Short mmCIF file of C-alpha atoms and ligand atoms in Angstrom, two decimals:
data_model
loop_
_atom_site.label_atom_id
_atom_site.label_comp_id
_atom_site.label_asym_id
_atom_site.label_seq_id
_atom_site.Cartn_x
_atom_site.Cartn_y
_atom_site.Cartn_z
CA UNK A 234 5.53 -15.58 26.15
CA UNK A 235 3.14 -12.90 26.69
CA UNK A 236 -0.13 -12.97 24.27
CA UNK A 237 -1.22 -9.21 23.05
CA UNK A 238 -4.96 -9.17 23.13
CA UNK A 239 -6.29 -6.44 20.13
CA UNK A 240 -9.14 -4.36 19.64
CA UNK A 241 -12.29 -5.95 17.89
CA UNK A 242 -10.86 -5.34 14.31
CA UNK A 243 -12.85 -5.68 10.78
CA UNK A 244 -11.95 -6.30 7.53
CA UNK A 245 -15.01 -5.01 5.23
CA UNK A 246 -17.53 -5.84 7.93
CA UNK A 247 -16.35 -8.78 9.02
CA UNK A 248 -14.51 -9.56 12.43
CA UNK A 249 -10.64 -10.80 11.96
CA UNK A 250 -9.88 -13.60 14.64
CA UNK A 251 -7.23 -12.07 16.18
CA UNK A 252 -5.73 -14.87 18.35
CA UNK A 253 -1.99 -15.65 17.73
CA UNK A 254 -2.75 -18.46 15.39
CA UNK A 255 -4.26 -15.88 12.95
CA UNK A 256 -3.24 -12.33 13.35
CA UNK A 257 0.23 -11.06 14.97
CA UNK A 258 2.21 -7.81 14.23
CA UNK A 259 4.91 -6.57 12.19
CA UNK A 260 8.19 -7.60 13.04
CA UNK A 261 10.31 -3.95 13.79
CA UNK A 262 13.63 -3.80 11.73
CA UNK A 263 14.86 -0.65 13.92
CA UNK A 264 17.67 -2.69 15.44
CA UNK A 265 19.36 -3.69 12.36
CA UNK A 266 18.84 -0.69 10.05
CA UNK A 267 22.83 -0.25 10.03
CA UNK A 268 23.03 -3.40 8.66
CA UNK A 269 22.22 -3.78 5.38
CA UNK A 270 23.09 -7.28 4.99
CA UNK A 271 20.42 -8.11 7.44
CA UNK A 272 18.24 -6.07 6.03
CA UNK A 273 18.26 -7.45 3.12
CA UNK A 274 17.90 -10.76 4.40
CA UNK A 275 14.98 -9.68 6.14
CA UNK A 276 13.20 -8.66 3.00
CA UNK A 277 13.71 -11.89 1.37
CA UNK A 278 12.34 -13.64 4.89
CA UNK A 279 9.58 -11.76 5.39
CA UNK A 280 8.53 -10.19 1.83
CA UNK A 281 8.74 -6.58 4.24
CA UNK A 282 10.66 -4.13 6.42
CA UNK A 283 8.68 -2.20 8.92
CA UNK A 284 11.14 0.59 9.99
CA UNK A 285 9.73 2.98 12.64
CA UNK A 286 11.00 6.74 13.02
CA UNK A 287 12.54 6.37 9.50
CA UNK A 288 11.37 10.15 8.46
CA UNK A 289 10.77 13.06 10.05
CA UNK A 290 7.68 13.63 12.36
CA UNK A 291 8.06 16.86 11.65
CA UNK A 292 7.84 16.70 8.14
CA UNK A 293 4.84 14.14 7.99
CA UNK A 294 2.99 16.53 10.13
CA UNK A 295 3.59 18.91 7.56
CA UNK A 296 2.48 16.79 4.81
CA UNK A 297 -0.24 15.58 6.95
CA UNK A 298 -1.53 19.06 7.18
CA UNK A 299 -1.44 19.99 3.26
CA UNK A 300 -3.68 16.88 2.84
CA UNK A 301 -5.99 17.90 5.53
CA UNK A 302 -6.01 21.53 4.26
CA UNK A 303 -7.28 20.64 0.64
CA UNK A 304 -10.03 18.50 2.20
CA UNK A 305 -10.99 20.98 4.73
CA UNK A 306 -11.13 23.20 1.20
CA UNK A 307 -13.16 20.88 -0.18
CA UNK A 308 -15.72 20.71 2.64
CA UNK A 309 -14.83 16.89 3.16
CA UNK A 310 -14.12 17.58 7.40
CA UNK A 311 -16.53 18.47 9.80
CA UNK A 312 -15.51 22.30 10.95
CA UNK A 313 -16.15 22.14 14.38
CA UNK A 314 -13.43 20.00 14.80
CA UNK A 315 -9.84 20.40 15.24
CA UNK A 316 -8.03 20.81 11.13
CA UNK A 317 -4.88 18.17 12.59
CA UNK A 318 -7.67 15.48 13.97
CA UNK A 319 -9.18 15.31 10.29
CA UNK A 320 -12.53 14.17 11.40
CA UNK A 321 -15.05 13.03 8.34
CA UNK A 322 -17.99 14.97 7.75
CA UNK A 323 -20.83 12.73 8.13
CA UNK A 324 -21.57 11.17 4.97
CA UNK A 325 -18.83 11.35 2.91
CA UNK A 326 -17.36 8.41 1.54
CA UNK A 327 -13.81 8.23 -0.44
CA UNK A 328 -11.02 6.41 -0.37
CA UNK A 329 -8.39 6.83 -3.13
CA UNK A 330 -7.17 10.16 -3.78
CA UNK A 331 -4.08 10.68 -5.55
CA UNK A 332 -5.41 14.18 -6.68
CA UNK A 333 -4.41 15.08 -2.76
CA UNK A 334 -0.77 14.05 -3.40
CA UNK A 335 -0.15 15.98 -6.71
CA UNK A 336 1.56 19.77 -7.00
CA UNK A 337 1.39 19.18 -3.61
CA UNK A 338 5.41 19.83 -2.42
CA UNK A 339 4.54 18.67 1.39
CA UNK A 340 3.46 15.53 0.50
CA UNK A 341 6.20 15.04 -2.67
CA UNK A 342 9.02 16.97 -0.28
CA UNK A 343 8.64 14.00 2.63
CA UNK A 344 7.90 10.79 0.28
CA UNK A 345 10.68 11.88 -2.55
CA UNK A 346 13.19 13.79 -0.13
CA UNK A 347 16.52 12.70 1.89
CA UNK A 348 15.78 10.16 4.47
CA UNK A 349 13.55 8.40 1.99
CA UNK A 350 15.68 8.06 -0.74
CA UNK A 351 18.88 8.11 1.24
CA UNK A 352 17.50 4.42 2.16
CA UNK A 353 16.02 3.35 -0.53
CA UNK A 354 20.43 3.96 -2.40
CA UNK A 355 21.49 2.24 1.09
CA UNK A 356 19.45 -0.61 0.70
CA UNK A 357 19.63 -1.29 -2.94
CA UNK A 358 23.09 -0.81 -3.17
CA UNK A 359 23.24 1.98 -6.11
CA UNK A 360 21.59 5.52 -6.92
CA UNK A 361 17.54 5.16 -6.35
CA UNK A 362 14.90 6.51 -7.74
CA UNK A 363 11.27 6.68 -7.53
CA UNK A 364 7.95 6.82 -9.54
CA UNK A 365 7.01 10.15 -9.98
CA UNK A 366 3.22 8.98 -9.87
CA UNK A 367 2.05 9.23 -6.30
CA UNK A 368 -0.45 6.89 -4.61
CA UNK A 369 -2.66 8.46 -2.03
CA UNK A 370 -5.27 7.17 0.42
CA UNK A 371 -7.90 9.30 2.27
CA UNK A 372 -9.63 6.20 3.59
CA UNK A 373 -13.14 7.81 5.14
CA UNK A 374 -15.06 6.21 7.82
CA UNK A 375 -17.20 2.59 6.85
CA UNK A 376 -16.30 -1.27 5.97
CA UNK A 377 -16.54 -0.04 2.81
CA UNK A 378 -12.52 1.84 2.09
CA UNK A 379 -10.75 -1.26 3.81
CA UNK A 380 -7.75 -2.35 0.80
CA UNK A 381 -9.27 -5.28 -0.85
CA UNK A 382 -6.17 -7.87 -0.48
CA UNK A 383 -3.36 -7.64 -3.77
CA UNK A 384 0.03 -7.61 -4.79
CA UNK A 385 1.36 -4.51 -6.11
CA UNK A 386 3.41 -6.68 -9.08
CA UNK A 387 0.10 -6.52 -10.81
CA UNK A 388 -0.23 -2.96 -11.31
CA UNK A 389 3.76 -2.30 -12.49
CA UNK A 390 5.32 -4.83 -13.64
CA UNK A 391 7.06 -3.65 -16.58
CA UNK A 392 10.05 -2.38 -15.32
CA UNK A 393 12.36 -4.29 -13.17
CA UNK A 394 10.94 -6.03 -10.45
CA UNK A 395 13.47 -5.29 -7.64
CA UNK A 396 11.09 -2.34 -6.83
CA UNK A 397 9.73 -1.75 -3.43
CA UNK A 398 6.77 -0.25 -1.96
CA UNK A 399 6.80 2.37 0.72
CA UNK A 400 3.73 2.73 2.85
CA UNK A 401 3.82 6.05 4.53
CA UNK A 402 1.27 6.73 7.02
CA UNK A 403 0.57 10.51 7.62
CA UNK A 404 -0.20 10.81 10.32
CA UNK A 405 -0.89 7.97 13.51
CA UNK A 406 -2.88 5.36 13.11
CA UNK A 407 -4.58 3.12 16.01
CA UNK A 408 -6.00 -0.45 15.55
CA UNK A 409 -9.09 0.92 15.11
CA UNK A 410 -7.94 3.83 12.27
CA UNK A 411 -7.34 0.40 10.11
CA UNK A 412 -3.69 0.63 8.90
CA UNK A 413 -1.56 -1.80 6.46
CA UNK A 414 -2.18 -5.42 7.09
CA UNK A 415 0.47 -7.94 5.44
CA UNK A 416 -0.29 -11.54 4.51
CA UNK A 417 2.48 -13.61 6.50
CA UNK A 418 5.05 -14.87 3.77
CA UNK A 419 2.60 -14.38 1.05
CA UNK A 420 5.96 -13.28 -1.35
CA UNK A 421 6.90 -16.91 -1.07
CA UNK A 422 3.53 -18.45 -1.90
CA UNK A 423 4.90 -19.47 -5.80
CA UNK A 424 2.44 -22.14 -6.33
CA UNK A 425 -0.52 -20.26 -5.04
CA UNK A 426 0.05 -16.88 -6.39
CA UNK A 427 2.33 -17.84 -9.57
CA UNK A 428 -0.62 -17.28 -11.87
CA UNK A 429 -1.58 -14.20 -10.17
CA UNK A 430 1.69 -12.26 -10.38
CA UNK A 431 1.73 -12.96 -13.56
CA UNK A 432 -1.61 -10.69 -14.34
CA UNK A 433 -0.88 -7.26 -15.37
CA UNK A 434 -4.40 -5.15 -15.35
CA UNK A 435 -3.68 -3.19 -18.31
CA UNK A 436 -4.06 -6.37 -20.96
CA UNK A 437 -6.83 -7.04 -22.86
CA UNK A 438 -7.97 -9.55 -25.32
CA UNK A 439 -7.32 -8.49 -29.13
CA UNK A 440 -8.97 -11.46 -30.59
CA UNK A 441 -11.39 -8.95 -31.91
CA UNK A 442 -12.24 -5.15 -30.98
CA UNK A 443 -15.52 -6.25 -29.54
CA UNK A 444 -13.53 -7.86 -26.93
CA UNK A 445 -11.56 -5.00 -25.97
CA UNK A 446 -13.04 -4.84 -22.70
CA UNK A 447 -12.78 -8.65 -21.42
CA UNK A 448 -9.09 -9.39 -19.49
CA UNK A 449 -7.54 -12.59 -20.06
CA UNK A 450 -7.20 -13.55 -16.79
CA UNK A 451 -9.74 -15.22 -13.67
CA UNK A 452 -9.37 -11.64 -11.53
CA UNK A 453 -10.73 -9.66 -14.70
CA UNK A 454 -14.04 -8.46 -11.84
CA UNK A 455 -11.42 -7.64 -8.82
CA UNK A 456 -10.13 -4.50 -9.92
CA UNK A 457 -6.48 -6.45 -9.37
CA UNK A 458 -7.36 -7.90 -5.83
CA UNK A 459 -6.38 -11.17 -5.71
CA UNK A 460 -10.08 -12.01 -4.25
CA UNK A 461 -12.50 -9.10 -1.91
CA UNK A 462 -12.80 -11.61 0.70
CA UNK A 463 -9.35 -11.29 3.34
CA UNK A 464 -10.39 -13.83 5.84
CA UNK A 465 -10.50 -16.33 2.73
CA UNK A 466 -7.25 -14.94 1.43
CA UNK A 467 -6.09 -15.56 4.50
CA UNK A 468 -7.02 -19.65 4.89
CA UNK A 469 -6.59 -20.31 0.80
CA UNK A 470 -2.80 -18.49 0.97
CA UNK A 471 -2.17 -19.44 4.26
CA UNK A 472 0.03 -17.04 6.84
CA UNK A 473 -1.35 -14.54 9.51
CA UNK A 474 -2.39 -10.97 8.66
CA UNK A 475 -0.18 -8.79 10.67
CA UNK A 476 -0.43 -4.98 11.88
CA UNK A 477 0.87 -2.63 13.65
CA UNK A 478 -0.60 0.64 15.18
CA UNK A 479 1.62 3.07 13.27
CA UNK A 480 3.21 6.37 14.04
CA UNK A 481 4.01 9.28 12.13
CA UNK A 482 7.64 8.88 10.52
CA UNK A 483 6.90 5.31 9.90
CA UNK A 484 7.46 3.19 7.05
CA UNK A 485 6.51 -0.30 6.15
CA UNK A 486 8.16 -1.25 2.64
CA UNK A 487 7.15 -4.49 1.09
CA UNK A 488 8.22 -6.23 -2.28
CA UNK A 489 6.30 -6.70 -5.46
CA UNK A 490 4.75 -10.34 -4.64
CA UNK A 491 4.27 -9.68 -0.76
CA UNK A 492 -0.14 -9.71 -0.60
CA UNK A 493 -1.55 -6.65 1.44
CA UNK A 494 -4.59 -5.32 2.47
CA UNK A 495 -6.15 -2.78 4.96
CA UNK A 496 -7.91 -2.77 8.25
CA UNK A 497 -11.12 -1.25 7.96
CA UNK A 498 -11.87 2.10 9.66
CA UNK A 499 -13.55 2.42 12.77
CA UNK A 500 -13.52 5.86 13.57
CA UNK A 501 -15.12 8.97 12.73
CA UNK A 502 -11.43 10.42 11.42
CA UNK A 503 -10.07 9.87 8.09
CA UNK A 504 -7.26 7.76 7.77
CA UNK A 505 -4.61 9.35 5.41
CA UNK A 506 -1.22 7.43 3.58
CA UNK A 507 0.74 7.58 0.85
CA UNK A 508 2.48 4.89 -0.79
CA UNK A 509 5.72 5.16 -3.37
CA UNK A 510 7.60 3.36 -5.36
CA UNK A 511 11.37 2.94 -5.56
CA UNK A 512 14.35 1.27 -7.32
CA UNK A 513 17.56 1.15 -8.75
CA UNK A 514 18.27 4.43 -10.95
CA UNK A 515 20.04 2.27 -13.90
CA UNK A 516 17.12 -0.31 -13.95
CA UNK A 517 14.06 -0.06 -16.61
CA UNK A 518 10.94 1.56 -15.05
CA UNK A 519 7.88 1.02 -15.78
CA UNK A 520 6.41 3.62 -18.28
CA UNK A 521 2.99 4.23 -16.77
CA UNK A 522 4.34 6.00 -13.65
CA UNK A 523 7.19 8.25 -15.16
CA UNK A 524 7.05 12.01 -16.05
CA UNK A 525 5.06 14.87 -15.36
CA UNK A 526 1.28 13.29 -16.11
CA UNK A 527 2.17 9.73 -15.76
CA UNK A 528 -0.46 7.57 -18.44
CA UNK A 529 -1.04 5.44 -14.94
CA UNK A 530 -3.71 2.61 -16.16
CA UNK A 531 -5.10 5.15 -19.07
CA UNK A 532 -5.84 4.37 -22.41
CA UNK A 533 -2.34 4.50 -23.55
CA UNK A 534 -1.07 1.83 -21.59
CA UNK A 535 -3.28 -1.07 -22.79
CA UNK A 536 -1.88 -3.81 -24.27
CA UNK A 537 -3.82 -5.87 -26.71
CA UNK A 538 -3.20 -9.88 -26.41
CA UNK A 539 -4.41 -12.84 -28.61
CA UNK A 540 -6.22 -14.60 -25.88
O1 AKG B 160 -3.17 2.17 2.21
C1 AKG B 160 -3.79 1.18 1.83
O2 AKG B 160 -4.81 0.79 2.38
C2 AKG B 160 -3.31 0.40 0.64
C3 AKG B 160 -1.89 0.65 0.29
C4 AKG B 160 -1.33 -0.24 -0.76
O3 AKG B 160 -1.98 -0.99 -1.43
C5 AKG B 160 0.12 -0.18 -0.98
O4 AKG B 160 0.82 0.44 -0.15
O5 AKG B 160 0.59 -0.74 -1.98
FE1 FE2 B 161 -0.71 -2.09 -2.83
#
């Protein structure tokens, strides 16, 4: 067997060993997307599905371009460089910008139209739907926008939790751009993670309203990362990170309990994604992410616990 050698690649600063006992890529589920059985039985093997060419390159160009507009608008490019290469202006540092995403109908048109959904009622076997709140990255150059390593359960986890993630690149993205990263069967990791699924960010303690502010849970500094560190995720979880260099019309979708995290980016380009949420139509959703202003983490969805 033939061993890919990778790019020097950096999580937050630090270099990722990328030899096979450590790092690999994404297995491609292309061959058996007309099989849903084995589809499914991927997803419960491998916590993901990473489905090339899924939407329309057409389409994510399109969406690509209404991103890159509004930040050209917003002086966050350099000018003298071509609007489609979306090169940083010097300086300017962001990372997560769901403003980008919303009344935006190329970005909503692509993530909520047919070939998305389509799938999503294919694979789960019933009518989908989606979150209408819409994640969106504009990771700018630096170690300092790389995905500090989670699991989405701990951000919605009050509706059903046969809901999927879809990470939607827009645009390509090399190595060195510093795409998805998955932890390598992470979704099975029960006895490691167990406690950690169980988090959801939005409690607080109610012993008394002075407390208001202090979570009752170990990752109440993390923001919801399971830890900042991904080379010690990596060894404490166990698995290999694996990548891919994307492509636009690409999707990776992932479960609820399957830990990811991002490369970091290397370039002087910003590094643009969406990513969605979908499930079964007749299942309960999570009420932070429905309707026209979804409450998202605001102050509305805090729960008080006796802790
Ligand atoms: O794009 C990223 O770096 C993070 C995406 C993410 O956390 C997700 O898709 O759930
Ligand atoms: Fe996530």
């Amino acid at each position: 067997m033939s061993t890919k050698t990778f790019p020097a690649l950096y999580y937050r600063g630090s270099p990722l060993e990328t030899t096979p006992q450590y790092f690999g890529e994404l297995r491609d589920s292309t061959d058996v997307i007309n099989d849903v059985a084995t589809l499914r039985q991927r997803m419960a093997e491998d916590g993901y599905l990473y489905l090339p060419g899924l939407l329309n390159r057409d389409q994510v160009l399109e969406a690509r371009r209404a991103v890159l507009e509004r930040l050209a608008e917003q002086e966050s490019l350099d000018p003298t460089y071509p609007l489609l290469d979306g090169v940083a202006k010097a300086g300017v540092e962001f990372s997560y910008r769901p403003d980008l995403a919303a009344q935006n109908p190329a970005v909503q048109g692509l993530v909520y139209g047919e070939d998305m959904m389509n799938f999503f009622s294919y694979f789960l076997g019933g009518e989908a739907t989606h979150f209408d709140y819409t994640w969106l990255r504009a990771k700018m150059p630096g170690p300092n926008t790389a995905t500090q390593p989670h699991c989405d359960i701990v951000y919605m986890s009050r509706g059903t939790k046969q809901l999927y993630t879809a990470w939607t690149p827009l645009g390509d993205v090399s190595y060195e751009l510093g795409g998805l990263m998955i932890l390598e069967g992470s979704h099975r990791k029960q006895e490691t993670l167990g406690e950690y699924w169980a988090v959801d960010v939005d409690t607080y303690c109610d012993n008394d309203k002075d407390s208001k502010e202090h979570l009752p849970w170990t990752w109440h500094n993390t923001g919801g990362a399971f830890d900042k560190d991904a080379l010690k995720v990596r060894d404490q979880v166990g698995g290999r990170w694996l990548s891919h260099e994307y492509n636009m019309g690409d999707v990776l979708i992932f479960s609820m309990y399957t830990m990811h995290a991002s490369l970091d980016n290397q370039t002087n380009r910003v590094r643009i994604s969406t990513d969605t949420r979908y499930q079964l139509a007749a299942d309960p959703i999570d009420g932070r992410w429905i309707g026209e202003t979804p409450i998202a983490h605001g102050e509305e969805a805090k729960i008080g616990m006796i802790c």
